[in-house]
Coordinates of C-alpha atoms and ligand atoms in Angstrom, one line a residue:
X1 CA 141.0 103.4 103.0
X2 CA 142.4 101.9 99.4
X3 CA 144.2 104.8 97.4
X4 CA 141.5 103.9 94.6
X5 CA 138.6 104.6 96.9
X6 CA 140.5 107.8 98.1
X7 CA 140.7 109.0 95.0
X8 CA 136.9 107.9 93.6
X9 CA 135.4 109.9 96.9
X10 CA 137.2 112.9 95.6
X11 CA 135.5 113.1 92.3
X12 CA 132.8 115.5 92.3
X13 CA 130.2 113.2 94.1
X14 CA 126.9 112.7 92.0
X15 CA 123.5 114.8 92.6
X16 CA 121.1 112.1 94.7
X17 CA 118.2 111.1 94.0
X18 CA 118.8 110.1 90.5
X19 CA 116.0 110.1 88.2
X20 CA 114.2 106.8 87.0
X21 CA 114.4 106.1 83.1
X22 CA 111.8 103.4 83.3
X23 CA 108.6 104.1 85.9
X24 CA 108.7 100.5 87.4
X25 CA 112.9 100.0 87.8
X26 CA 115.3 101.8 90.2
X27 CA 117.4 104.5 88.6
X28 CA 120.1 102.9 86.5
X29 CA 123.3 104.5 87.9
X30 CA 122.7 101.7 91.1
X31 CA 123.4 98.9 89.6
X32 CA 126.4 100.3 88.4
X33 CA 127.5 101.6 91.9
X34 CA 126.5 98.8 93.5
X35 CA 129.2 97.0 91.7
X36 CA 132.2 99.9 91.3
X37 CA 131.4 102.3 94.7
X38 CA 128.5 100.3 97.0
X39 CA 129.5 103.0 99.3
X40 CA 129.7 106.8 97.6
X41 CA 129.7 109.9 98.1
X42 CA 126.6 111.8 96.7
X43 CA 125.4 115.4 96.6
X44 CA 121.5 115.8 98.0
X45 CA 119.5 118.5 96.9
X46 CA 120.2 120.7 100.1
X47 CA 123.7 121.1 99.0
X48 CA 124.8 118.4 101.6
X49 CA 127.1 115.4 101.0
X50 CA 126.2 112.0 101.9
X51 CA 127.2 108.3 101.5
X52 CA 124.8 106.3 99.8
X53 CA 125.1 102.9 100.1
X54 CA 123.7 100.4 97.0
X55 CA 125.0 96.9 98.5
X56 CA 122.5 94.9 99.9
X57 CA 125.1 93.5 102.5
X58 CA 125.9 96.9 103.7
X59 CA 122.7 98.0 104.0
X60 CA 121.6 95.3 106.3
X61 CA 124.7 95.4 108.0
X62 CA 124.6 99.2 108.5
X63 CA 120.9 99.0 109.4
X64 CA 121.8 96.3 112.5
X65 CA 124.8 98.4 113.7
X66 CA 124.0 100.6 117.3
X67 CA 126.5 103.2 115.9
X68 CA 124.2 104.2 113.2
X69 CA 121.4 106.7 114.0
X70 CA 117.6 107.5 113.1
X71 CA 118.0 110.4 115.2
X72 CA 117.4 113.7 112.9
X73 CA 118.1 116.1 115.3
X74 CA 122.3 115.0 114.6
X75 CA 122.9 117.9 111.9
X76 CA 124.6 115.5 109.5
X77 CA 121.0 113.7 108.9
X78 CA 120.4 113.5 105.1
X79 CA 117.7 116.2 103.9
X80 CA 116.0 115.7 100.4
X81 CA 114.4 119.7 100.8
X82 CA 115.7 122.3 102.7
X83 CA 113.4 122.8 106.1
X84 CA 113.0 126.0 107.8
X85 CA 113.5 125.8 111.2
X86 CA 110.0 127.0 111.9
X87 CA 108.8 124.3 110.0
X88 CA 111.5 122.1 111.1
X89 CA 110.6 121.8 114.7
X90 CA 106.5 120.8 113.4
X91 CA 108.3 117.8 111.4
X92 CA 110.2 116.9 114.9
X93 CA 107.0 116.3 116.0
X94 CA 106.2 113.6 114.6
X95 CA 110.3 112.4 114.0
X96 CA 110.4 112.1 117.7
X97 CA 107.9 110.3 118.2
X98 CA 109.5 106.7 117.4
X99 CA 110.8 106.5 113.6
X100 CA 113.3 109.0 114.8
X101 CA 114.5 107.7 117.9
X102 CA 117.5 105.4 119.1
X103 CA 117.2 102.6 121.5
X104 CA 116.3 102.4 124.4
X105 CA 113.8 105.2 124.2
X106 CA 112.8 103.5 120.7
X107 CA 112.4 100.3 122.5
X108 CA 110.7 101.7 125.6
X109 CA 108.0 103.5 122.8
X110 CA 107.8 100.7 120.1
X111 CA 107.0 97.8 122.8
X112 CA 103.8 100.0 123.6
X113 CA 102.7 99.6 120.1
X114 CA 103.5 95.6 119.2
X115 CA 100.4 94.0 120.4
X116 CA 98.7 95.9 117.8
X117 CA 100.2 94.6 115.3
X118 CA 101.0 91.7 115.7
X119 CA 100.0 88.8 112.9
X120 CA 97.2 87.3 115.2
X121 CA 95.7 91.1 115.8
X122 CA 96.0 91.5 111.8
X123 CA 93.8 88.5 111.2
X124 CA 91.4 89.5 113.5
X125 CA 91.2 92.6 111.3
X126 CA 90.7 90.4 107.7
X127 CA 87.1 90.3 107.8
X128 CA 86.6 93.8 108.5
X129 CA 89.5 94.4 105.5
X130 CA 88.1 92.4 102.8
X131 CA 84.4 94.7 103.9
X132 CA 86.0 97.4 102.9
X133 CA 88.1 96.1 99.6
X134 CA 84.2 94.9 99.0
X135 CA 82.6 97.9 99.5
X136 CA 85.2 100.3 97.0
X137 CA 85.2 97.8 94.8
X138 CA 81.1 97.6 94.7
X139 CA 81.9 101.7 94.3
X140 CA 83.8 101.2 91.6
X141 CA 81.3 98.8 89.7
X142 CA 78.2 101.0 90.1
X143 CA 80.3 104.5 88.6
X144 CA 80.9 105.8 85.4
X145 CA 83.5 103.9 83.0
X146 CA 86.7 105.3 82.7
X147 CA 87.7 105.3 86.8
X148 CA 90.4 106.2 88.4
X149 CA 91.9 103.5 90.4
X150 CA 93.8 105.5 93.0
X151 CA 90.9 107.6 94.3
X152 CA 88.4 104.9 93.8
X153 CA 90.8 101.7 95.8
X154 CA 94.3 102.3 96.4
X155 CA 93.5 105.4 98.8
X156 CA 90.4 104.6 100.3
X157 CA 91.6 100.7 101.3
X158 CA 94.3 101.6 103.6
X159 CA 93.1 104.8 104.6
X160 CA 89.7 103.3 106.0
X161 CA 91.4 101.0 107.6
X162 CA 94.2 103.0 109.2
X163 CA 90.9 105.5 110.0
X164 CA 89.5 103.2 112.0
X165 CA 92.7 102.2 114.1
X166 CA 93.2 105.5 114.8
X167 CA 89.2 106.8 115.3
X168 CA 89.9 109.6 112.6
X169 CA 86.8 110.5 110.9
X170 CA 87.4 109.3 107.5
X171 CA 85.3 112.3 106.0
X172 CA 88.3 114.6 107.2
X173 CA 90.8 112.5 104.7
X174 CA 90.6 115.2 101.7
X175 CA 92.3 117.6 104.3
X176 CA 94.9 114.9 105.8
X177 CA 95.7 113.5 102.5
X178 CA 96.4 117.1 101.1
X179 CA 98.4 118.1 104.1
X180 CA 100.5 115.3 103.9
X181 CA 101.0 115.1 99.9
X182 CA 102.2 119.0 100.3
X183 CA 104.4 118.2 103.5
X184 CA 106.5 115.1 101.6
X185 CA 106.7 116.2 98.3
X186 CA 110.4 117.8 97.5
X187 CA 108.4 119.9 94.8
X188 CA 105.9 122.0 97.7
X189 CA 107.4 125.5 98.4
X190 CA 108.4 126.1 102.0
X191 CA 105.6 128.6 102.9
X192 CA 103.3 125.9 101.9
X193 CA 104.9 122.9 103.4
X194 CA 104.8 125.3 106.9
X195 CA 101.3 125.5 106.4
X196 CA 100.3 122.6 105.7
X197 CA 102.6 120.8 108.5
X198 CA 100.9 123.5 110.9
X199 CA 97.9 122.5 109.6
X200 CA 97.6 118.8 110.1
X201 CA 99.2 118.9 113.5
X202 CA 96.5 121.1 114.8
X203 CA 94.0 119.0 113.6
X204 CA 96.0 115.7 115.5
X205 CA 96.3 118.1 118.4
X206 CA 92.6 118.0 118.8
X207 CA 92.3 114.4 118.2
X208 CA 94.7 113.6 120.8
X209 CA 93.0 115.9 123.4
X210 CA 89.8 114.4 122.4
X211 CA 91.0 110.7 123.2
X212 CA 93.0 111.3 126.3
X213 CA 89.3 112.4 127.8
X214 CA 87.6 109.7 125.9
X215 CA 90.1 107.2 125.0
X216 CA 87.6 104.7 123.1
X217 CA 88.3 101.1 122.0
X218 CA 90.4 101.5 118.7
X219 CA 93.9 100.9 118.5
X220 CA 94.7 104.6 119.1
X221 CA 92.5 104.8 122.3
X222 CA 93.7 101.7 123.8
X223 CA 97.2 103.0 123.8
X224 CA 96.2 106.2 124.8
X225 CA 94.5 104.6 127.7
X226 CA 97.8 102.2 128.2
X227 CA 99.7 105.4 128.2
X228 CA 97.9 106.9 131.2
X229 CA 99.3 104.2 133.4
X230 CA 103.0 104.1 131.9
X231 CA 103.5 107.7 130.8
X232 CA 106.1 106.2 128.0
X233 CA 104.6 108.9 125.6
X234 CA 103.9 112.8 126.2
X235 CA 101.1 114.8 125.0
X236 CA 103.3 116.1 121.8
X237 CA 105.1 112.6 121.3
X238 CA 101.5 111.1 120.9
X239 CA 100.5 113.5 117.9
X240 CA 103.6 112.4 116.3
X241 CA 102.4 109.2 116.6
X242 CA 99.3 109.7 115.3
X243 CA 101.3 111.3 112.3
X244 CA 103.6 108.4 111.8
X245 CA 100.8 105.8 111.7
X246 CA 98.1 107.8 109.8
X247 CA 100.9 108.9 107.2
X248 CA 102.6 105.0 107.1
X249 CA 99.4 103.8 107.3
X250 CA 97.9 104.8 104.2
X251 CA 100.6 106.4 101.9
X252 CA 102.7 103.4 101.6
X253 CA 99.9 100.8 101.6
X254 CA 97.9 102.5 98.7
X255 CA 101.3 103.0 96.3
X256 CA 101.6 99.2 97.1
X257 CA 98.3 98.7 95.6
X258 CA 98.5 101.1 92.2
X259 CA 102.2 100.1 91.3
X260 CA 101.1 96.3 91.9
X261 CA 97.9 96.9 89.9
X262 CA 98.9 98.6 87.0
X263 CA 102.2 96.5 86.4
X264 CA 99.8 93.1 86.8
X265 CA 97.7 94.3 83.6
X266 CA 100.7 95.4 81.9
X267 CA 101.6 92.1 82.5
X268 CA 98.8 89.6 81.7
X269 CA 100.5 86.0 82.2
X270 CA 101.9 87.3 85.6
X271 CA 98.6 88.1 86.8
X272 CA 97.6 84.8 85.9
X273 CA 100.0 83.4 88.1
X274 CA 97.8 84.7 91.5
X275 CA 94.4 84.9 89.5
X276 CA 95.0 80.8 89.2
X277 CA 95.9 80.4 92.6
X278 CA 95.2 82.9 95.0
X279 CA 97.0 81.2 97.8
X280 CA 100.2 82.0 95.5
X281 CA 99.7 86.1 96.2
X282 CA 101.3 86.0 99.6
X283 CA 104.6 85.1 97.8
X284 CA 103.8 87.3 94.9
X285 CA 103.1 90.4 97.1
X286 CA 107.1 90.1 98.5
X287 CA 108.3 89.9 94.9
X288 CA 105.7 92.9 94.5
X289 CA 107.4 94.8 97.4
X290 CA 110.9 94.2 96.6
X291 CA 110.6 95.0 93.1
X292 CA 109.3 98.6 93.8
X293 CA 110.5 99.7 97.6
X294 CA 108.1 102.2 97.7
X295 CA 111.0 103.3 100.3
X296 CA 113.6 103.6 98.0
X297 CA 115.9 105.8 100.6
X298 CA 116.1 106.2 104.2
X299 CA 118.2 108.5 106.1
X300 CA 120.5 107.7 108.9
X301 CA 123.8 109.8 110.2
X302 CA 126.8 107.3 112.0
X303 CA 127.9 108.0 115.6
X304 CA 130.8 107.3 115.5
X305 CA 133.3 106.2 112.6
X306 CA 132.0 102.9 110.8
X307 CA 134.8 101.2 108.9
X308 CA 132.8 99.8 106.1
X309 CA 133.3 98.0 102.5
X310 CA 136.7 99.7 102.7
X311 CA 135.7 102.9 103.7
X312 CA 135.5 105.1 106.5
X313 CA 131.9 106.2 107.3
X314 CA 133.0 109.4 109.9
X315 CA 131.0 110.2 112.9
X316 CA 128.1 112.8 112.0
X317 CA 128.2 111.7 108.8
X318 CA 124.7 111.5 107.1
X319 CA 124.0 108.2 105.2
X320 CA 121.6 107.7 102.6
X321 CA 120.7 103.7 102.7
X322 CA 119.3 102.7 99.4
X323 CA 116.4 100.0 99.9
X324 CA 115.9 100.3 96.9
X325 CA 119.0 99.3 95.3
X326 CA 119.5 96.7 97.6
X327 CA 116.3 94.6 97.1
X328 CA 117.8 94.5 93.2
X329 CA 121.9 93.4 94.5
X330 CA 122.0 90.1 92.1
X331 CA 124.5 89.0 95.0
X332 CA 121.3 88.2 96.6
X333 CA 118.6 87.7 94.3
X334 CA 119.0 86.3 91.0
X335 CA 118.0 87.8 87.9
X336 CA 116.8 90.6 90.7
X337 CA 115.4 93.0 87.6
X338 CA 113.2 89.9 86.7
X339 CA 109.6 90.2 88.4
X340 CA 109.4 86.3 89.3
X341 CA 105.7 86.7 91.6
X342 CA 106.9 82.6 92.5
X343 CA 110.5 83.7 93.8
X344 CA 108.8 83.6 97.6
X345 CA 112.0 85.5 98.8
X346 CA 111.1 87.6 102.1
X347 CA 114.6 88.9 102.6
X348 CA 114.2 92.0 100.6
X349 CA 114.2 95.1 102.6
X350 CA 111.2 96.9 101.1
X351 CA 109.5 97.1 104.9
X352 CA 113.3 97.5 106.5
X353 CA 115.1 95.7 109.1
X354 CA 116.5 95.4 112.1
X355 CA 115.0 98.0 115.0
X356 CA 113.0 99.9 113.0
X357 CA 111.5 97.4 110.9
X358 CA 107.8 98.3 110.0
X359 CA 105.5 98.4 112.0
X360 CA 102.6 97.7 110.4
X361 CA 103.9 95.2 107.9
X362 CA 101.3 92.9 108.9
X363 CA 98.4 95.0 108.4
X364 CA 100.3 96.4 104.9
X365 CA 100.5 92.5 103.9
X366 CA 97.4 91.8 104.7
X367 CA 95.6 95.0 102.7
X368 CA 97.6 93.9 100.2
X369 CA 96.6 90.1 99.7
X370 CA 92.9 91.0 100.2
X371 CA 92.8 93.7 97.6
X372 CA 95.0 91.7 94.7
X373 CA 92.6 88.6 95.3
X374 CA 89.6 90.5 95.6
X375 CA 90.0 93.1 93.1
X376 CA 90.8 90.4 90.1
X377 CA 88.5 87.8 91.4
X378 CA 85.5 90.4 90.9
X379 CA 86.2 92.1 87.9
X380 CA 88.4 89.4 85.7
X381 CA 88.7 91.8 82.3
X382 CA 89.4 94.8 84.5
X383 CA 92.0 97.1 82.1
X384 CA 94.0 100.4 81.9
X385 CA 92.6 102.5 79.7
X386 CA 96.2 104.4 78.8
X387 CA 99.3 102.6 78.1
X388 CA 101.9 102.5 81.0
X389 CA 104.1 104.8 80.0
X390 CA 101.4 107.6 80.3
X391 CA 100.4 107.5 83.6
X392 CA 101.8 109.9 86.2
X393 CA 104.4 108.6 88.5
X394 CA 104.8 110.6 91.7
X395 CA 108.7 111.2 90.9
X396 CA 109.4 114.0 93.8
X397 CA 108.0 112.2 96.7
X398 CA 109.6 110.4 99.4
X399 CA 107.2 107.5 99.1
X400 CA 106.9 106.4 95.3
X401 CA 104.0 105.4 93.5
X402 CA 101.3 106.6 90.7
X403 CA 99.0 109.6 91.1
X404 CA 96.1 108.3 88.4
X405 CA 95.0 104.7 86.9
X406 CA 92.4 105.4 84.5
X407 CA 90.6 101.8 84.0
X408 CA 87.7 100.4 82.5
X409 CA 86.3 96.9 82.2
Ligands
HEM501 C1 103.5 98.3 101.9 C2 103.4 99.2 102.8 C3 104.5 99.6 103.7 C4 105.8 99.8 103.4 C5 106.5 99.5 102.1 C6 106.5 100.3 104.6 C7 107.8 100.5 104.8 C8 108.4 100.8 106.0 C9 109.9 100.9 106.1 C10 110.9 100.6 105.0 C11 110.1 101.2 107.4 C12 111.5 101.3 108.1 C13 111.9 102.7 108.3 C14 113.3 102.9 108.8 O1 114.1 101.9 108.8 O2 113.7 104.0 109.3 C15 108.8 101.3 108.1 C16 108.6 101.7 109.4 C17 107.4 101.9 109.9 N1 106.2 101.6 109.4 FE1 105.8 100.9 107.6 N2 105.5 100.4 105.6 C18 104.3 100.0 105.1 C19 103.1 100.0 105.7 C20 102.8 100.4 107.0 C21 101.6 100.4 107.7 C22 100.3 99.9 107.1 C23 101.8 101.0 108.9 C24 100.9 101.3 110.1 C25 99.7 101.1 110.2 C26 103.2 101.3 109.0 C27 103.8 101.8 110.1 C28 105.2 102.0 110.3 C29 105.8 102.5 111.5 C30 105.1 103.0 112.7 C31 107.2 102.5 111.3 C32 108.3 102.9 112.2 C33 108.8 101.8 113.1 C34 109.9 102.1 114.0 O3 110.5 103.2 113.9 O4 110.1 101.3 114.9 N3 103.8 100.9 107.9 N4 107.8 101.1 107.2

């Protein structure tokens, strides 16, 4: 290591995450560590230390390297909130049961689940998609004027359809949605969290059970059914599973949707640019996704030690990588701060990369075109009823995104 990166790593490392001055940009201190300390040390909220990396280039490149881990049961894994161990071994649940697992056992698990989503399965779901964009949106037309966006679209698009996959009643989605609001937010107090974590794996305890006698022909009972002959996931590894896709189903999908929607009437002559065309939304959706990274963060811990942009990454050190700082690395994409819904740039790592690349990116694509097009075509002088800068961004959890979009039309 350089003598000046020696003695910047010394400083007292900054608290992470850093807040956001403007709702719709990254916090401002990455573009300046990008440029001075891509790699740094950072202080979570747990107390803990970290490196968080801001490069785009290291990011990837950290994200494609074998020595870096998912794994969180290595005890330098970045944690944003302190987790009981009580609680902590509900959360392995559903950790274990592929996000947080290394090849091969990742491999082994993930090839069980590709078929699924793969893009000919996902266009076999578009008609059944655009029913249900159809039906909210023919919901939202026959209610009372103000509504609120999230509740009445952004929710109910991806959670039908990740419902359905998974043969979860969707009348039980008040209790899964609060469970897992109160289990990802850093603001929930432990007791709650524990409850709530109890709570919801109960409840996918006796969803499981159910299938594994009656397997049915979703997505969910299909595998189950594969499972029986292959035995590649337990019992417990399967409610995880059940966690991972109902919560990365619907949390991430519907953010998409209400940051996407309320910057597009913010921003009139952009939304012209897919109202004209709608065959220009698939590139607009990637400049949509890079520009917020829902995922701004995701955790990893090294293996061994990782010499990296001149430092030393030591083994069991926890690594925060920013996604979110990388899809704006002006290395990579010019003007990067600039929304430009024609750039057509699908390098960004807003769904991630390498191994571990999402899953259901697909299926989030596809939600995503349908509702834009759909959602525009039908109601052309749709509005917000409140400027921007007063509706409530959800600033404390894991996944960002908006909690009300009061329209009218
Ligand atoms: C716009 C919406 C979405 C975004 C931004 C998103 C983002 C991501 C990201 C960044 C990762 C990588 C995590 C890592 O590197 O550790 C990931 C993984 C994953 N996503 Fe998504 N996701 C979205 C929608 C979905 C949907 C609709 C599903 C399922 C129905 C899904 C299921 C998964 C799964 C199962 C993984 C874990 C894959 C693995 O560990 O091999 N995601 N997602």
């Amino acid at each position: 290591m350089t003598d000046a990166k020696a003695s910047q790593i010394t400083a007292e490392p900054p608290a992470f995450p850093m807040s956001r001055r403007c709702p719709f940009e990254p916090p401002e201190q990455y573009a300046e560590l990008r440029k001075e300390q891509p790699i740094a040390r950072v202080t979570l909220p747990t107390g803990q230390l970290a490196w968080l990396v801001t490069r785009y280039e290291y990011v990837r490149e950290l994200l494609m390297d074998p020595r870096m881990s998912s794994n969180r049961d290595h005890k330098g894994t970045p944690v944003m909130f302190p987790i009981p161990e009580r609680t902590r071994r509900v959360f392995d649940v559903y950790g274990k049961s592929l996000i947080g697992l290394d090849p091969p056992e990742h491999t082994r698990r993930r090839k069980m689940l590709t078929s699924e989503f793969t893009l000919q399965r996902v266009r076999s779901m578009r008609p059944r998609i655009q029913q249900i964009v159809d039906e909210c949106i023919d919901g939202l037309l026959a209610g009372s004027r103000p509504v609120d966006l999230v509740q009445a679209l952004s929710l109910p698009v991806p959670s039908r359809v990740i419902c359905e996959l998974l043969g979860v009643p969707y009348a039980d989605r008040e209790f899964f949605q609060g469970c897992t609001a109160m289990m990802v937010s850093r603001a929930t107090a432990p007791s709650d969290r524990h409850r709530a974590s109890e709570q919801l794996r109960k409840y996918l305890d006796e969803l499981v059970t159910a299938k594994e006698k009656a397997p049915g022909d979703d997505l969910f009972g299909r595998l189950i059914a594969r499972n029986e002959q292959e035995r590649v996931f337990t019992h417990e590894t399967l409610i995880g599973l059940a966690f991972l896709l109902l919560m990365g189903g619907y949390e991430t999908t519907a953010s998409m949707i209400s940051l996407s929607v309320a910057w597009l009437l913010e921003h009139p002559q952009q939304l012209e640019v897919i109202r004209a065309d709608p065959t220009a939304t698939n590139a607009a959706l990637e400049e949509l996704l890079r520009y917020f990274s829902v995922f701004d963060i995701m955790p990893r811990v090294a293996l061994a030690d990782i010499e990296i942009g001149g430092c030393v990454i030591r083994a069991g050190e926890g690594v925060v990588l920013g996604f979110g700082a990388a899809n704006r690395d002006d290395e990579v994409f010019e003007n990067p701060d600039v929304m430009n819904l024609r750039r057509g740039d699908r390098n960004h790592v807003a769904l991630g990369y390498g191994v571990h690349q999402c899953l259901g990116q697909n299926l989030a694509r596809a939600e995503l075109e349908i509702v834009l097009n759909t959602l525009f075509a039908r109601i052309p002088d749709l509005r917000l009823t409140v400027p921007v800068s007063e509706l409530s961004f959800k600033k404390d959890a894991g996944i960002y995104g908006i909690n009300e979009i009061p329209v009218s039309w």
